[in-house]
CSV table of C-alpha atoms in Angstrom, one decimal:
chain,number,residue,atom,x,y,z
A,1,UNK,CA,-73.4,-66.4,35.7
A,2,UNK,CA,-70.8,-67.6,38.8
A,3,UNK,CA,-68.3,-66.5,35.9
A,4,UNK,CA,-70.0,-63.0,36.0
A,5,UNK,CA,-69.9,-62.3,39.5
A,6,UNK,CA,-66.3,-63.3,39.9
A,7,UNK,CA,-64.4,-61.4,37.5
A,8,UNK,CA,-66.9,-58.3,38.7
A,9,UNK,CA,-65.5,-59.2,42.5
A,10,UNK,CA,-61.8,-59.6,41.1
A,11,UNK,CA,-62.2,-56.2,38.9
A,12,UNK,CA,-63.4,-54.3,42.3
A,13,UNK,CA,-60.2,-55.6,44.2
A,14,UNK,CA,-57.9,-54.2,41.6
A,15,UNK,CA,-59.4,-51.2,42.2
A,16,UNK,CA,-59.1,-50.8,45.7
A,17,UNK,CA,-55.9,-52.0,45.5
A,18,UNK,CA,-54.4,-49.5,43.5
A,19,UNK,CA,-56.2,-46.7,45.3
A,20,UNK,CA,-54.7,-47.4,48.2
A,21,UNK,CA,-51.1,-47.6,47.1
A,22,UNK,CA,-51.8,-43.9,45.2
A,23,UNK,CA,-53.1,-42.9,48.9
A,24,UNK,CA,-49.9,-44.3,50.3
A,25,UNK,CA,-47.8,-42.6,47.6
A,26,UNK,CA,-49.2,-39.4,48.6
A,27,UNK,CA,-49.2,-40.1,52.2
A,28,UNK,CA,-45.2,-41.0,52.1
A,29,UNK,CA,-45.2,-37.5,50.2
A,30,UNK,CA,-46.3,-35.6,53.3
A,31,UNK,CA,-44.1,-37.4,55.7
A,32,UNK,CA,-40.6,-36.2,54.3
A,33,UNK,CA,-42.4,-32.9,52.6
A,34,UNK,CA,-40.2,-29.8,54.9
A,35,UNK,CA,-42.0,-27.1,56.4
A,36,UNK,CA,-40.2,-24.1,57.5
A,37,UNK,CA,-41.5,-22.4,59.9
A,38,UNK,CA,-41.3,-18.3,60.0
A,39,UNK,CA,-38.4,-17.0,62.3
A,40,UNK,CA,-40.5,-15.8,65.0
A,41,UNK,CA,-41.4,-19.4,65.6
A,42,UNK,CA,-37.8,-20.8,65.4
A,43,UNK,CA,-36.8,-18.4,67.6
A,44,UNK,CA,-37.7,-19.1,71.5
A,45,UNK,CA,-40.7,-18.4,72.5
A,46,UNK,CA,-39.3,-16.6,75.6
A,47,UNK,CA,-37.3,-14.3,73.0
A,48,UNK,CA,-39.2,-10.6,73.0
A,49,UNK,CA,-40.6,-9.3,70.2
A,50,UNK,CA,-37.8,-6.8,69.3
A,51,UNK,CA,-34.9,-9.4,69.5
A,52,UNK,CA,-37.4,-11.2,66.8
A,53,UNK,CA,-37.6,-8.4,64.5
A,54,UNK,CA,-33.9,-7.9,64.5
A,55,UNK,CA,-33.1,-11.4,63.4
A,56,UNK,CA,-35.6,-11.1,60.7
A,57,UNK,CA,-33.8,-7.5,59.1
A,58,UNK,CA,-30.2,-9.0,59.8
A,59,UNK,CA,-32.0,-12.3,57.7
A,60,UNK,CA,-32.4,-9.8,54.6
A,61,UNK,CA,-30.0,-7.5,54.4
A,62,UNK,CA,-27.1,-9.8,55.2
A,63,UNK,CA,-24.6,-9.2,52.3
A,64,UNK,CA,-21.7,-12.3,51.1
A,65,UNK,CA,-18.4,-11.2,51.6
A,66,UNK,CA,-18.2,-11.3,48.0
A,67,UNK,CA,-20.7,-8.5,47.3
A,68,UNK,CA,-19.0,-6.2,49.9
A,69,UNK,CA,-16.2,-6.2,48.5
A,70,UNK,CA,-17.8,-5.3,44.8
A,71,UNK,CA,-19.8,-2.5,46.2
A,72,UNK,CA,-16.0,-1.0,48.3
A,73,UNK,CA,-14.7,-0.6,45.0
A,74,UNK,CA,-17.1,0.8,43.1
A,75,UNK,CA,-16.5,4.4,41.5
A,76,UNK,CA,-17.9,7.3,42.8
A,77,UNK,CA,-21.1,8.6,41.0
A,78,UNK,CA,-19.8,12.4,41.2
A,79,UNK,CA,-16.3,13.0,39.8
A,80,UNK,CA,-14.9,15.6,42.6
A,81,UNK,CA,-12.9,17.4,39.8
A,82,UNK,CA,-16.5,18.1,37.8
A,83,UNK,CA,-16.7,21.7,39.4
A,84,UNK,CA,-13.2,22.5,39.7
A,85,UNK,CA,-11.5,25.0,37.6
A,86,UNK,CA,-7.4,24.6,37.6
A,87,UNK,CA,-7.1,27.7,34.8
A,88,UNK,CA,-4.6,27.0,32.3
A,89,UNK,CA,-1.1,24.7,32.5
A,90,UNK,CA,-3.0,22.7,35.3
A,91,UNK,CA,-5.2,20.3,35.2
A,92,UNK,CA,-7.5,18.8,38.2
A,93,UNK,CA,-6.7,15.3,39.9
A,94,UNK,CA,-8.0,13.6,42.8
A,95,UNK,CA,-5.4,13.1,45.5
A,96,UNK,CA,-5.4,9.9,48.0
A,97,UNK,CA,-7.9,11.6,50.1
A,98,UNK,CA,-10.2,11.9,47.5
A,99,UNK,CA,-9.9,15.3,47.5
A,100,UNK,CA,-9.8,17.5,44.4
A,101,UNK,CA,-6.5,19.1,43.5
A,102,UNK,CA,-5.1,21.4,40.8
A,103,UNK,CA,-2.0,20.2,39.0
A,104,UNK,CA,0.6,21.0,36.8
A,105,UNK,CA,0.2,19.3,33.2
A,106,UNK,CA,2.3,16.5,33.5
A,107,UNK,CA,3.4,16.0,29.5
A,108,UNK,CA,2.1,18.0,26.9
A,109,UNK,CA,1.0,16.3,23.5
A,110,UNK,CA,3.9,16.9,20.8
A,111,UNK,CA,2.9,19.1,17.6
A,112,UNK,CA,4.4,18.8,14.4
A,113,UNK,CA,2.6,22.0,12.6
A,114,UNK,CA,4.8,24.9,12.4
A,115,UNK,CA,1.2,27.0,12.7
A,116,UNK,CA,0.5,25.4,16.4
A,117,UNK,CA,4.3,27.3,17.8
A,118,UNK,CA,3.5,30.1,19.9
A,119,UNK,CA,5.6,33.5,20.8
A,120,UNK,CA,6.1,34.3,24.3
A,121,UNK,CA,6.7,38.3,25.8
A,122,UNK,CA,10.6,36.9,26.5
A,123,UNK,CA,10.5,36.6,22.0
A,124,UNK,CA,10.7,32.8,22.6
A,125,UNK,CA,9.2,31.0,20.0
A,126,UNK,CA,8.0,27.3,22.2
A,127,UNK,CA,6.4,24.2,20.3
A,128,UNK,CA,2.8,25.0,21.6
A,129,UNK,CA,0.5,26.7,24.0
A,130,UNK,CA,0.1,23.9,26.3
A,131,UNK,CA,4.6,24.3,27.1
A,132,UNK,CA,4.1,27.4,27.6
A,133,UNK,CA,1.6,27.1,30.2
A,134,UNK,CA,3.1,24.5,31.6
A,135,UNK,CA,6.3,26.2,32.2
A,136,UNK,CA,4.4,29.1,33.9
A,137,UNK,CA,2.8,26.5,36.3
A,138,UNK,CA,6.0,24.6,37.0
A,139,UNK,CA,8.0,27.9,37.7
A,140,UNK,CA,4.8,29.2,40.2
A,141,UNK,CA,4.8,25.4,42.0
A,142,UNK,CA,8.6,25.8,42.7
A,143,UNK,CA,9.2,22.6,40.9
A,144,UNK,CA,13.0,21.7,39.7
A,145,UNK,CA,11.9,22.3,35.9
A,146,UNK,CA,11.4,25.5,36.0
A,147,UNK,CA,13.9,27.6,33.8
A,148,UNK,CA,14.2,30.7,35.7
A,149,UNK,CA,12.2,33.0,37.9
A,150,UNK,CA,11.0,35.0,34.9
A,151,UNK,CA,9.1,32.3,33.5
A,152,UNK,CA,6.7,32.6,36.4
A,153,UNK,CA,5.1,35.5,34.6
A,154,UNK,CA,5.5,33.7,31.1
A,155,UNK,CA,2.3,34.4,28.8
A,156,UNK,CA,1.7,34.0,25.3
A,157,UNK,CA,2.1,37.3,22.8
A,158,UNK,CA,0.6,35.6,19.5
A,159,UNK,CA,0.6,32.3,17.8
A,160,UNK,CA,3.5,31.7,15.1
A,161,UNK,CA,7.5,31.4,15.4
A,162,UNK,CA,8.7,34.4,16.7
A,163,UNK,CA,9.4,37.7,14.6
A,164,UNK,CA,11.0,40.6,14.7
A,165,UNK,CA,8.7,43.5,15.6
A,166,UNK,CA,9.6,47.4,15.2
A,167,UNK,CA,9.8,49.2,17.7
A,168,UNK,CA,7.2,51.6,19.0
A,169,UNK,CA,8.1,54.9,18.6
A,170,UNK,CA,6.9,58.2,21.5
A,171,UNK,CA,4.6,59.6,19.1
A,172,UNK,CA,2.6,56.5,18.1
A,173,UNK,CA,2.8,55.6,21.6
A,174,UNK,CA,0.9,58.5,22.7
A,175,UNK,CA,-1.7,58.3,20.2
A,176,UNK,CA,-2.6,55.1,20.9
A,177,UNK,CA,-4.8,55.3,23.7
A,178,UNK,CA,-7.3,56.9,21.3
A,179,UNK,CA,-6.9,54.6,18.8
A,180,UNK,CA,-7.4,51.9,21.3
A,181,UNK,CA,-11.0,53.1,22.7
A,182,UNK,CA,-12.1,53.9,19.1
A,183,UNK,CA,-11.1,50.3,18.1
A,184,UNK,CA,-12.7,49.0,21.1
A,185,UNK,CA,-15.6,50.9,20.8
A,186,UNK,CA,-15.7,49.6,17.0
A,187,UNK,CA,-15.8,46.1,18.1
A,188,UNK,CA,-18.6,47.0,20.4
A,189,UNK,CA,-20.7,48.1,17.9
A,190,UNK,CA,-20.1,45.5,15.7
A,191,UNK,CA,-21.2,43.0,17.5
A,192,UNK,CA,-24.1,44.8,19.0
A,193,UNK,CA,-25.3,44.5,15.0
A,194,UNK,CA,-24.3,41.0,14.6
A,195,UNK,CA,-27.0,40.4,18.0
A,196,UNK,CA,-23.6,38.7,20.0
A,197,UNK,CA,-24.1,41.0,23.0
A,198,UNK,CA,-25.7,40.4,25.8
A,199,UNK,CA,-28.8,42.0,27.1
A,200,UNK,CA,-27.0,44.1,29.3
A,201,UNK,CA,-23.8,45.1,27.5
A,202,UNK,CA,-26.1,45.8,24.6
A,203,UNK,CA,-27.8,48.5,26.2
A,204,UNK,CA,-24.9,49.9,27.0
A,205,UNK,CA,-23.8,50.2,23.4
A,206,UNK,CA,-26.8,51.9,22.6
A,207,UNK,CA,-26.0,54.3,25.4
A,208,UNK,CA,-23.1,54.8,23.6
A,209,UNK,CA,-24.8,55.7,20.0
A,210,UNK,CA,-26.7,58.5,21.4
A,211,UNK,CA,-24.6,60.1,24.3
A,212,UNK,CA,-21.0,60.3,23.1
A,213,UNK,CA,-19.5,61.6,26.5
A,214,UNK,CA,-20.4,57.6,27.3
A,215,UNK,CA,-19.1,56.1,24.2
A,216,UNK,CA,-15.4,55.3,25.2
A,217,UNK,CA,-16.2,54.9,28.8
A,218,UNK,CA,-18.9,51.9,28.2
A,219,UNK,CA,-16.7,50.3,25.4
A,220,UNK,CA,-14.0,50.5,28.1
A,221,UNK,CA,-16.2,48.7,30.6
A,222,UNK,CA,-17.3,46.3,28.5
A,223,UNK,CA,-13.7,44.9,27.3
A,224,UNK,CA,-12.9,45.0,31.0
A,225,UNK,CA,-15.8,42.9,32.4
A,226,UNK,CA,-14.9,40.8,29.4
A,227,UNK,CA,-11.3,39.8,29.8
A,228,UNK,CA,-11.9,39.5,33.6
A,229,UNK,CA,-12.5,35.6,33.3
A,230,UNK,CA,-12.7,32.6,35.8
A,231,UNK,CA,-13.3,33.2,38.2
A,232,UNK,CA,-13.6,36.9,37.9
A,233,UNK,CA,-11.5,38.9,40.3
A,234,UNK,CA,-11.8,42.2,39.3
A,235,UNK,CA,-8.4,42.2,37.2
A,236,UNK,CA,-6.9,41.2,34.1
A,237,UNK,CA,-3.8,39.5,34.2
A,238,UNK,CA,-1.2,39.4,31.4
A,239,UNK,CA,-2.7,35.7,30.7
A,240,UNK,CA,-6.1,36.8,30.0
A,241,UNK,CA,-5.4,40.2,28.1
A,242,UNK,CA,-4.3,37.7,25.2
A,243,UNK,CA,-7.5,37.9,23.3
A,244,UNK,CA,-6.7,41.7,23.0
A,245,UNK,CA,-3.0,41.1,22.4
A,246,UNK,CA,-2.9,38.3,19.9
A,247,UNK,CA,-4.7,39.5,16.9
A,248,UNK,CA,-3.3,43.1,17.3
A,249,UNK,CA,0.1,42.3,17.2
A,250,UNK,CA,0.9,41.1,13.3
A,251,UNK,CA,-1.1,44.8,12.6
A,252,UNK,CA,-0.4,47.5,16.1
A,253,UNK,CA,3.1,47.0,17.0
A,254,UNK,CA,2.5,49.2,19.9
A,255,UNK,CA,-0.1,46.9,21.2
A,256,UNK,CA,2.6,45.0,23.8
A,257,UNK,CA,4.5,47.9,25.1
A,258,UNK,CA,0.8,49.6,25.8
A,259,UNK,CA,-0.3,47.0,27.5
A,260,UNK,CA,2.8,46.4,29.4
A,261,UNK,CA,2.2,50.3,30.8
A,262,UNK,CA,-1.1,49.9,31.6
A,263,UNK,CA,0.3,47.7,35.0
A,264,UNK,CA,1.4,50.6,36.6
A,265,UNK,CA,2.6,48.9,39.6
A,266,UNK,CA,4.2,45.8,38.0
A,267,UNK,CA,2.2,43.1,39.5
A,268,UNK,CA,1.3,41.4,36.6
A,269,UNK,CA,-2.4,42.3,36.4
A,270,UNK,CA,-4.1,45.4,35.5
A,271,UNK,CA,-7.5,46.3,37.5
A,272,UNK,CA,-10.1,48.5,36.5
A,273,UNK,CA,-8.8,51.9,37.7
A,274,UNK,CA,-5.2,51.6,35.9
A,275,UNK,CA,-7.3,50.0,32.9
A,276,UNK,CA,-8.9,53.8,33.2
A,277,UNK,CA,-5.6,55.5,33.1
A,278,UNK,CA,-4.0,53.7,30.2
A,279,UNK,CA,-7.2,54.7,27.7
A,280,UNK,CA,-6.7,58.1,29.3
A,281,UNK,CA,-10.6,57.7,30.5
A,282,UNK,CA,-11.9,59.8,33.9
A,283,UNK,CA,-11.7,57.3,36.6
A,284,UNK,CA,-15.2,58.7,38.0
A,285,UNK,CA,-16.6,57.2,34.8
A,286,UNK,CA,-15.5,53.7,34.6
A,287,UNK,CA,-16.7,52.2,37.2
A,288,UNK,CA,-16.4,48.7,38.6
A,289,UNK,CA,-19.7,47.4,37.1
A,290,UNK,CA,-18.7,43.8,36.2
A,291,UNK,CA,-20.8,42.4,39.3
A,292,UNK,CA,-23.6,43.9,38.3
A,293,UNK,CA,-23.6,43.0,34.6
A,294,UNK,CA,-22.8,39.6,35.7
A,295,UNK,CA,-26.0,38.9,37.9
A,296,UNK,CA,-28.2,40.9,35.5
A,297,UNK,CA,-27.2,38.9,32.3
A,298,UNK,CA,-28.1,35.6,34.8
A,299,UNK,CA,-31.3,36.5,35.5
């Protein structure tokens, strides 16, 4: 019985033994467990409130040296050139300022098909489009590459080596104007059916069908507004009359010398009056509606 009692007694000492080393465990824990305290409280307590609050934005939005310099280099999210149109031979770069500027095209890829040579109005037959465009943007910059001062003015007449072209003769150039409003009024039509006009200019074409005092005068307009590209200016230079010249000109050998008269004062673009005079069309009629079509088909 004695026996009893004493190995209950020693079994009760273990177990106050070990609970207290677990307390002491636990209680060496919380003596080197760190507690940091917020920054208000760090701070002095004579510190005002405001002085607080600032050391606790500078605390998060304090950025390594390394990151700074990441975020200096990164690329702009809008490309300054996105808007710019340089027309053609140039081509848009951003200068050291970061500013958008139009360019000459500084090398032009080298073609090795006969079929991509184009003709120029000097009868020079160059490797591509892109030289010739070049040229005409390196002669207008003033740059030391230039081949002459009549290059400044250098357009394309059609695509393919150069050939000879006969000459127009007096007669077939004075029929031509009417030749040139009834193929222009042609084209009109024909897209009109093939539903490639727009709203506007097709409304005009069937103007055309049923008043025929208005059927050269609107087909007139419409070629006009259309040539006039980027940004419209209200004239068509040599440059953008080549969707008119270049298919002509293997069947209407008069096509270059008309147009060539139609700039009556030689400064290389024809507006919308002396576009009236070549076709041989009452100025009073052909007005300058380009503006007008323009915000009318945008709406």
């Amino acid at each position: 019985m004695k026996f009893l009692y004493l190995s209950l007694f020693i079994f009760v000492v273990l177990l106050i033994a070990e609970g207290s080393s677990d307390q002491s465990k636990v209680r060496k824990h919380k003596k080197f467990r760190k507690h940091r305290k917020p920054l208000s409280e760090e701070t002095d307590g004579s510190a005002d409130v405001s002085k607080t609050v600032e050391l606790e934005k500078k605390a998060e939005v304090e950025v390594p040296p390394e990151a700074e310099e990441i975020l200096d280099n990164r690329v702009p999210l809008i490309d300054p050139c996105i808007k710019v149109h340089c027309g053609a031979g140039r081509v848009c770069e951003v200068d050291e300022e970061g500013e958008p500027q139009c360019v000459c095209i500084p090398t032009c890829p080298i073609e090795t098909e006969s079929r991509r040579k184009v003709c120029s109005n000097h009868n020079e037959t160059w490797t591509s489009d892109c030289a010739v465009y070049q040229q005409r943007c390196l002669c207008n910059k003033g740059d030391s590459e230039c081949k002459g001062e009549q290059y400044k003015h250098i357009h394309i007449e059609y695509y393919g080596e150069c050939r000879e072209m006969r000459e127009c003769t007096k007669d077939e150039m004075a029929d031509f104007p009417r030749r040139m409003r009834d193929w222009l009024f042609n084209i009109m039509r024909d897209l009109a059916d093939r539903s490639e006009l727009t709203p506007h200019y097709l409304k005009m074409e069937r103007e055309a069908e049923s008043n025929m005092t208005r059927r050269w005068t609107n087909a007139a307009i419409w070629k006009f507004c259309d040539l006039d590209g980027f940004p419209p200016d209200r004239s068509v230079s040599r440059h953008e009359l080549f969707p008119i010249r270049a298919p002509l000109m293997a069947l209407e050998h008069c096509i270059a010398p008309f147009l060539d008269s139609c700039d009556a004062n030689d400064d290389h673009r024809i507006n919308i009056k002396e576009w009236a005079q070549c076709l041989e069309l009452d100025e009073d009629e052909i007005e300058d509606r380009c503006e007008e079509i323009a915000d009318q088909d945008d709406e």
